[in-house]
Structure formats: structure tokens, C-alpha cells
Amino acid sequence: FVFKYVRLGDVLVAASGDSLILDKVIDVYHKKAPGLGSDGNFAFVAGRAYPAGQGFFYVNARSLNGVLKQRAAAWEAQDLEEMSARTTGVESYGLSFLPGEVDRWKLIVGVDPALMNPEARKALSCPPSEQSPVKFVPAGVIAYQWGACYDFKQVWERLREQAQAVPPSVEEQARQFKRRLEKRWGVKIESDILPLLGNEAGGYLTDVDTTGMFPYPRFLVFLKVKDRTKTEDLLAQLTSNPLVPILEEDHSKVKIRYAPVPLGPNMDPGYCFIGDYLVFSSTRQLLKKS
């Protein structure tokens, strides 16, 4: 293992392996060769970082993808293709840190929309939206997530494409499971469920309940629907033949439907509607709070 270093002014520069790396650094220092500042991708990222920050991190995504393709023999071809698809169109990443009473972090991503796949391009062009769900998220939660640019139909199509890559026997088992599920529910996923799903979804986590037979996370998820009436009718149909009894409770003029599970005092998952949001929770206590 070779380790080399050089002092340039009051800066110590160290490198492992080939000394040509240090030769390049010295040439840049003496202005005999162009430096990183002349790189357009770096300039884009650095120009948007905190000008007086305390830390900065940069990755040239295009160069990184090139290195990974050179090492393709050591990777599973499918894994490499999937990773390349996720990063297509991304030119560079930058992370800037600004300390203070509130530490600030800024993530900068340089992209070329012309090189992006349709799914990523659509997400990039999604317009900003107000976080309406935060109006029913209680204080003191451990974690909260919200997104306003989901396309569940596109996600479903992507899952179908990925299913075609598995062995034929596994794919056929998945198809049979889907057919049995749709027959039991009396609905079709593509024609009855997907058209009702909106673009907003998220959730929050409050704590972990330890009073039952095993630790039970208290969480709530929400999804904006396009037609509340049709969604209510669909859920009534899906829960018409439940494995456990479905009970109802009115709370502040909102109907809560839940299923008590005999494993602990707070294990009664349920759902309700808050405006145009379908809200599901691991316990109806959170539904009442929201």
C-alpha cells in the first residue's frame, strides 16, 4: 500500500496509490492545467451552494456512471441497468452545509431533462403544491412525509414491466394471485381502483405501542382521492366480507370504520375520510387526533 503527500502553501494534500494524482493537483495549483472550477457541472452546483458555508460535497454523476459501466462485469447486468435508469439525466450532485442556530443543508442536483426517462421527467415538471395534509397532522410526531406528484398508474405499469423479468413460473403465480384477489373483491385494479387514486400521499409516525403482545408502531397514512363517493362505495364493497368484524364510530361528525384485533388494547386499525383524503391508521386513536 503506497501513500504519498505534498504540501502546497499551507495545505497538505495526500493520496494513495499512483503519484500521477498528485502531479495533476500540483499542475492545477501552478495554473499549468485547468481546475475543477472550469467544469460546467461543478460550476452549476457550486454557484448554488451557500457562499459562506462550512462544508461542501460534489459528485459528477455522469463520470460516476461511466466508471460503473466500465466495471459492469463485476455487477449483475439487471442491477446496473436499473441503477442507470434511475440516474439517467442527472449530471451532478452537490451538498452544502451552513451551521447556525438552525443547521441548514442544501441539496443541489443538476439535470438534463432531455436525457431523463419519462417517469423522472414527469416528476421534475410536477408543479409545487400546498401541504394541505399538514392541517390534520398532530404536533409531536416522530416523522412526517408528504408528496404531491405520485402517479400510481405509472407505478403499476412499472411493476408489471418488472414482473416480466422474473422466471415464467413466478410471473404466472403472481398473475393467479392477482386474479384470485380481484375475484374475491369483485373489482379490477386497473379499471376500478387506479382511476380513483390522486397524486398526493404521505403519512406520519408517532411512537411504538408496547402494551400489547408485541411492539406495535402507531402510524397513519393518507391518500388524496379523485372521487370520494366512489371510493367510499369501493371500500364498503372490499370490506363486505372481512376476516374480522368491522365496527363504526362517529367522531366529530366523521365516520370511522375500524377492526379491533385481539392482540392488545390499541390494536384497532381503521380508516376514515378527512375532506378528499382517505386516511388509514394502525389505531383509531390517531384517526381521532387527526
Short mmCIF file of C-alpha atoms in Angstrom, two decimals, residues 34-280:
data_model
loop_
_atom_site.label_atom_id
_atom_site.label_comp_id
_atom_site.label_asym_id
_atom_site.label_seq_id
_atom_site.Cartn_x
_atom_site.Cartn_y
_atom_site.Cartn_z
CA PRO A 34 -7.45 23.69 -15.74
CA GLY A 35 -9.00 23.04 -12.34
CA LEU A 36 -12.39 21.86 -11.16
CA GLY A 37 -13.73 25.41 -11.25
CA SER A 38 -13.68 25.28 -15.05
CA ASP A 39 -16.02 22.28 -15.11
CA GLY A 40 -19.53 23.34 -16.09
CA ASN A 41 -21.28 20.76 -13.91
CA PHE A 42 -19.27 21.78 -10.87
CA ALA A 43 -19.85 25.47 -11.58
CA PHE A 44 -23.60 24.86 -11.75
CA VAL A 45 -23.64 23.15 -8.36
CA ALA A 46 -21.11 25.35 -6.59
CA GLY A 47 -22.84 28.51 -7.80
CA ARG A 48 -25.99 27.45 -5.96
CA ALA A 49 -24.32 26.37 -2.71
CA TYR A 50 -24.14 28.54 0.40
CA PRO A 51 -21.46 31.15 -0.42
CA ALA A 52 -20.13 31.14 3.16
CA GLY A 53 -20.92 27.59 4.18
CA GLN A 54 -18.80 25.26 6.27
CA GLY A 55 -18.88 22.15 4.13
CA PHE A 56 -19.43 21.10 0.52
CA PHE A 57 -19.73 17.75 -1.25
CA TYR A 58 -19.80 17.23 -5.03
CA VAL A 59 -20.35 14.21 -7.31
CA ASN A 60 -20.12 14.18 -11.10
CA ALA A 61 -22.93 11.71 -11.79
CA ARG A 62 -22.10 11.36 -15.48
CA SER A 63 -18.49 10.38 -14.74
CA LEU A 64 -19.63 8.04 -11.98
CA ASN A 65 -21.99 6.26 -14.37
CA GLY A 66 -19.11 5.88 -16.83
CA VAL A 67 -16.93 4.26 -14.17
CA LEU A 68 -19.73 1.88 -13.19
CA LYS A 69 -20.28 0.83 -16.80
CA GLN A 70 -16.56 0.02 -17.07
CA ARG A 71 -16.96 -2.24 -14.03
CA ALA A 72 -20.10 -3.85 -15.46
CA ALA A 73 -18.51 -7.30 -15.43
CA ALA A 74 -18.48 -7.25 -11.63
CA TRP A 75 -22.14 -6.27 -11.42
CA GLU A 76 -25.37 -8.03 -12.15
CA ALA A 77 -26.45 -6.65 -15.53
CA GLN A 78 -30.02 -6.07 -14.35
CA ASP A 79 -28.88 -4.17 -11.24
CA LEU A 80 -26.63 -1.94 -13.34
CA GLU A 81 -29.41 -1.25 -15.85
CA GLU A 82 -31.86 -0.34 -13.07
CA MET A 83 -29.35 1.98 -11.40
CA SER A 84 -28.54 3.62 -14.73
CA ALA A 85 -32.25 4.17 -15.41
CA ARG A 86 -32.68 5.91 -12.06
CA THR A 87 -29.74 8.26 -12.71
CA THR A 88 -30.33 8.98 -16.40
CA GLY A 89 -30.36 12.72 -16.96
CA VAL A 90 -28.63 13.57 -13.67
CA GLU A 91 -25.42 15.45 -14.38
CA SER A 92 -24.19 16.32 -10.89
CA TYR A 93 -24.95 16.39 -7.19
CA GLY A 94 -23.93 18.91 -4.59
CA LEU A 95 -24.49 19.10 -0.84
CA SER A 96 -23.78 22.35 1.01
CA PHE A 97 -23.76 22.84 4.79
CA LEU A 98 -24.33 26.08 6.68
CA PRO A 99 -24.10 25.86 10.51
CA GLY A 100 -26.04 28.09 12.87
CA GLU A 101 -28.80 28.07 15.45
CA VAL A 102 -30.62 26.01 12.83
CA ASP A 103 -28.19 23.94 10.73
CA ARG A 104 -29.03 24.28 7.05
CA TRP A 105 -28.35 21.71 4.35
CA LYS A 106 -28.90 22.37 0.67
CA LEU A 107 -29.02 19.60 -1.93
CA ILE A 108 -28.35 20.74 -5.49
CA VAL A 109 -28.99 18.39 -8.42
CA GLY A 110 -28.03 19.29 -11.98
CA VAL A 111 -30.21 17.52 -14.55
CA ASP A 112 -30.67 17.39 -18.30
CA PRO A 113 -34.41 16.77 -18.91
CA ALA A 114 -33.73 15.63 -22.47
CA LEU A 115 -31.84 12.59 -21.14
CA MET A 116 -34.34 11.66 -18.43
CA ASN A 117 -36.78 8.78 -18.67
CA PRO A 118 -40.48 9.79 -18.92
CA GLU A 119 -41.17 8.93 -15.28
CA ALA A 120 -38.36 11.13 -13.97
CA ARG A 121 -39.16 13.95 -16.41
CA LYS A 122 -42.78 13.97 -15.26
CA ALA A 123 -41.73 14.17 -11.61
CA LEU A 124 -39.35 17.03 -12.43
CA SER A 125 -42.12 19.01 -14.15
CA CYS A 126 -44.63 18.48 -11.34
CA PRO A 127 -45.89 21.90 -10.13
CA PRO A 128 -45.47 22.90 -6.47
CA SER A 129 -48.44 22.38 -4.18
CA GLU A 130 -49.55 23.46 -0.72
CA GLN A 131 -49.22 20.84 2.02
CA SER A 132 -52.91 20.53 2.88
CA PRO A 133 -52.46 17.27 4.87
CA VAL A 134 -50.32 19.07 7.47
CA LYS A 135 -53.57 20.60 8.69
CA PHE A 136 -54.58 17.26 10.20
CA VAL A 137 -51.15 16.07 11.38
CA PRO A 138 -50.86 16.38 15.19
CA ALA A 139 -47.91 18.01 16.95
CA GLY A 140 -45.09 15.91 18.36
CA VAL A 141 -44.84 13.28 15.61
CA ILE A 142 -41.55 11.44 15.14
CA ALA A 143 -41.64 11.56 11.34
CA TYR A 144 -43.84 13.06 8.63
CA GLN A 145 -43.74 12.57 4.87
CA TRP A 146 -45.79 14.14 2.08
CA GLY A 147 -45.57 14.09 -1.69
CA ALA A 148 -47.78 15.67 -4.35
CA CYS A 149 -46.53 14.12 -7.59
CA TYR A 150 -47.36 10.44 -7.36
CA ASP A 151 -48.61 8.61 -10.44
CA PHE A 152 -49.92 5.27 -9.20
CA LYS A 153 -50.94 4.17 -12.67
CA GLN A 154 -47.36 4.64 -13.81
CA VAL A 155 -46.10 2.79 -10.72
CA TRP A 156 -48.43 -0.10 -11.53
CA GLU A 157 -47.18 -0.24 -15.11
CA ARG A 158 -43.57 -0.27 -13.85
CA LEU A 159 -44.40 -3.20 -11.54
CA ARG A 160 -45.91 -5.08 -14.45
CA GLU A 161 -42.77 -4.49 -16.51
CA GLN A 162 -40.57 -5.73 -13.69
CA ALA A 163 -42.76 -8.80 -13.28
CA GLN A 164 -41.96 -9.79 -16.86
CA ALA A 165 -38.28 -10.05 -15.93
CA VAL A 166 -38.84 -12.80 -13.33
CA PRO A 167 -38.96 -16.52 -14.22
CA PRO A 168 -42.18 -17.51 -16.06
CA SER A 169 -43.34 -19.73 -13.18
CA VAL A 170 -43.09 -16.86 -10.69
CA GLU A 171 -44.84 -14.48 -13.08
CA GLU A 172 -47.71 -16.94 -13.55
CA GLN A 173 -48.07 -17.32 -9.77
CA ALA A 174 -48.32 -13.54 -9.45
CA ARG A 175 -50.97 -13.40 -12.18
CA GLN A 176 -53.02 -16.12 -10.48
CA PHE A 177 -52.78 -14.34 -7.15
CA LYS A 178 -53.99 -11.10 -8.75
CA ARG A 179 -56.92 -12.88 -10.43
CA ARG A 180 -57.97 -14.57 -7.17
CA LEU A 181 -57.72 -11.27 -5.31
CA GLU A 182 -59.81 -9.41 -7.88
CA LYS A 183 -62.38 -12.21 -7.90
CA ARG A 184 -62.68 -12.11 -4.11
CA TRP A 185 -63.01 -8.32 -4.07
CA GLY A 186 -65.21 -8.16 -7.15
CA VAL A 187 -63.14 -5.32 -8.62
CA LYS A 188 -60.45 -4.76 -11.24
CA ILE A 189 -57.30 -2.95 -10.13
CA GLU A 190 -56.71 -1.21 -13.47
CA SER A 191 -60.29 -0.08 -14.13
CA ASP A 192 -61.82 0.29 -10.64
CA ILE A 193 -59.03 1.26 -8.23
CA LEU A 194 -56.29 3.14 -10.08
CA PRO A 195 -58.62 5.81 -11.61
CA LEU A 196 -59.70 6.84 -8.09
CA LEU A 197 -56.19 7.50 -6.76
CA GLY A 198 -54.93 11.09 -6.70
CA ASN A 199 -51.38 12.40 -6.81
CA GLU A 200 -50.93 13.24 -3.11
CA ALA A 201 -49.90 10.71 -0.47
CA GLY A 202 -47.91 10.52 2.74
CA GLY A 203 -48.11 9.71 6.42
CA TYR A 204 -46.64 10.14 9.87
CA LEU A 205 -45.29 8.09 12.78
CA THR A 206 -45.97 8.97 16.43
CA ASP A 207 -44.49 6.21 18.60
CA VAL A 208 -44.37 2.47 19.24
CA ASP A 209 -47.04 0.92 21.45
CA THR A 210 -45.59 -1.71 23.81
CA THR A 211 -48.74 -2.52 25.80
CA GLY A 212 -49.79 -5.39 23.54
CA MET A 213 -48.37 -8.83 22.85
CA PHE A 214 -45.61 -7.30 20.69
CA PRO A 215 -44.35 -3.78 19.84
CA TYR A 216 -46.85 -2.06 17.56
CA PRO A 217 -45.92 1.12 15.65
CA ARG A 218 -48.53 3.87 15.70
CA PHE A 219 -48.62 5.33 12.22
CA LEU A 220 -51.06 6.95 9.84
CA VAL A 221 -51.04 7.15 6.05
CA PHE A 222 -53.20 9.29 3.78
CA LEU A 223 -54.04 9.41 0.11
CA LYS A 224 -55.96 12.03 -1.82
CA VAL A 225 -58.72 10.53 -3.95
CA LYS A 226 -60.37 11.91 -7.08
CA ASP A 227 -63.90 10.81 -6.22
CA ARG A 228 -64.72 10.39 -2.54
CA THR A 229 -68.19 8.91 -3.09
CA LYS A 230 -66.95 6.20 -5.44
CA THR A 231 -64.02 5.47 -3.12
CA GLU A 232 -66.38 5.08 -0.15
CA ASP A 233 -68.55 2.67 -2.15
CA LEU A 234 -65.47 0.72 -3.23
CA LEU A 235 -64.16 0.37 0.33
CA ALA A 236 -67.60 -0.72 1.53
CA GLN A 237 -67.52 -3.41 -1.13
CA LEU A 238 -63.98 -4.52 -0.25
CA THR A 239 -64.85 -4.81 3.45
CA SER A 240 -68.22 -6.50 2.94
CA ASN A 241 -66.74 -9.91 3.80
CA PRO A 242 -63.97 -9.16 6.31
CA LEU A 243 -61.85 -11.64 8.24
CA VAL A 244 -62.63 -9.75 11.48
CA PRO A 245 -65.72 -7.67 12.35
CA ILE A 246 -65.76 -4.10 11.07
CA LEU A 247 -67.09 -1.62 13.64
CA GLU A 248 -68.11 2.01 13.13
CA GLU A 249 -67.78 5.06 15.35
CA ASP A 250 -68.68 8.71 14.78
CA HIS A 251 -66.15 11.26 15.97
CA SER A 252 -66.77 14.98 15.35
CA LYS A 253 -69.22 14.11 12.55
CA VAL A 254 -66.67 11.85 10.87
CA LYS A 255 -67.43 8.15 10.45
CA ILE A 256 -64.55 5.90 11.49
CA ARG A 257 -64.53 2.26 10.40
CA TYR A 258 -62.11 0.01 12.29
CA ALA A 259 -61.34 -3.63 13.06
CA PRO A 260 -60.36 -4.49 16.66
CA VAL A 261 -57.52 -7.04 16.72
CA PRO A 262 -57.39 -9.17 19.90
CA LEU A 263 -53.65 -8.69 20.41
CA GLY A 264 -53.59 -5.53 22.51
CA PRO A 265 -55.67 -2.57 23.72
CA ASN A 266 -54.65 -0.19 20.92
CA MET A 267 -54.58 -2.62 18.00
CA ASP A 268 -57.66 -1.47 16.13
CA PRO A 269 -56.62 -0.36 12.62
CA GLY A 270 -59.18 1.66 10.73
CA TYR A 271 -59.86 4.36 8.18
CA CYS A 272 -61.94 7.45 7.62
CA PHE A 273 -62.21 10.37 5.19
CA ILE A 274 -60.95 13.86 6.01
CA GLY A 275 -62.06 16.04 3.14
CA ASP A 276 -60.84 14.36 -0.05
CA TYR A 277 -58.19 12.37 1.81
CA LEU A 278 -58.56 8.68 2.58
CA VAL A 279 -56.85 8.24 5.94
CA PHE A 280 -55.76 4.85 7.27
#
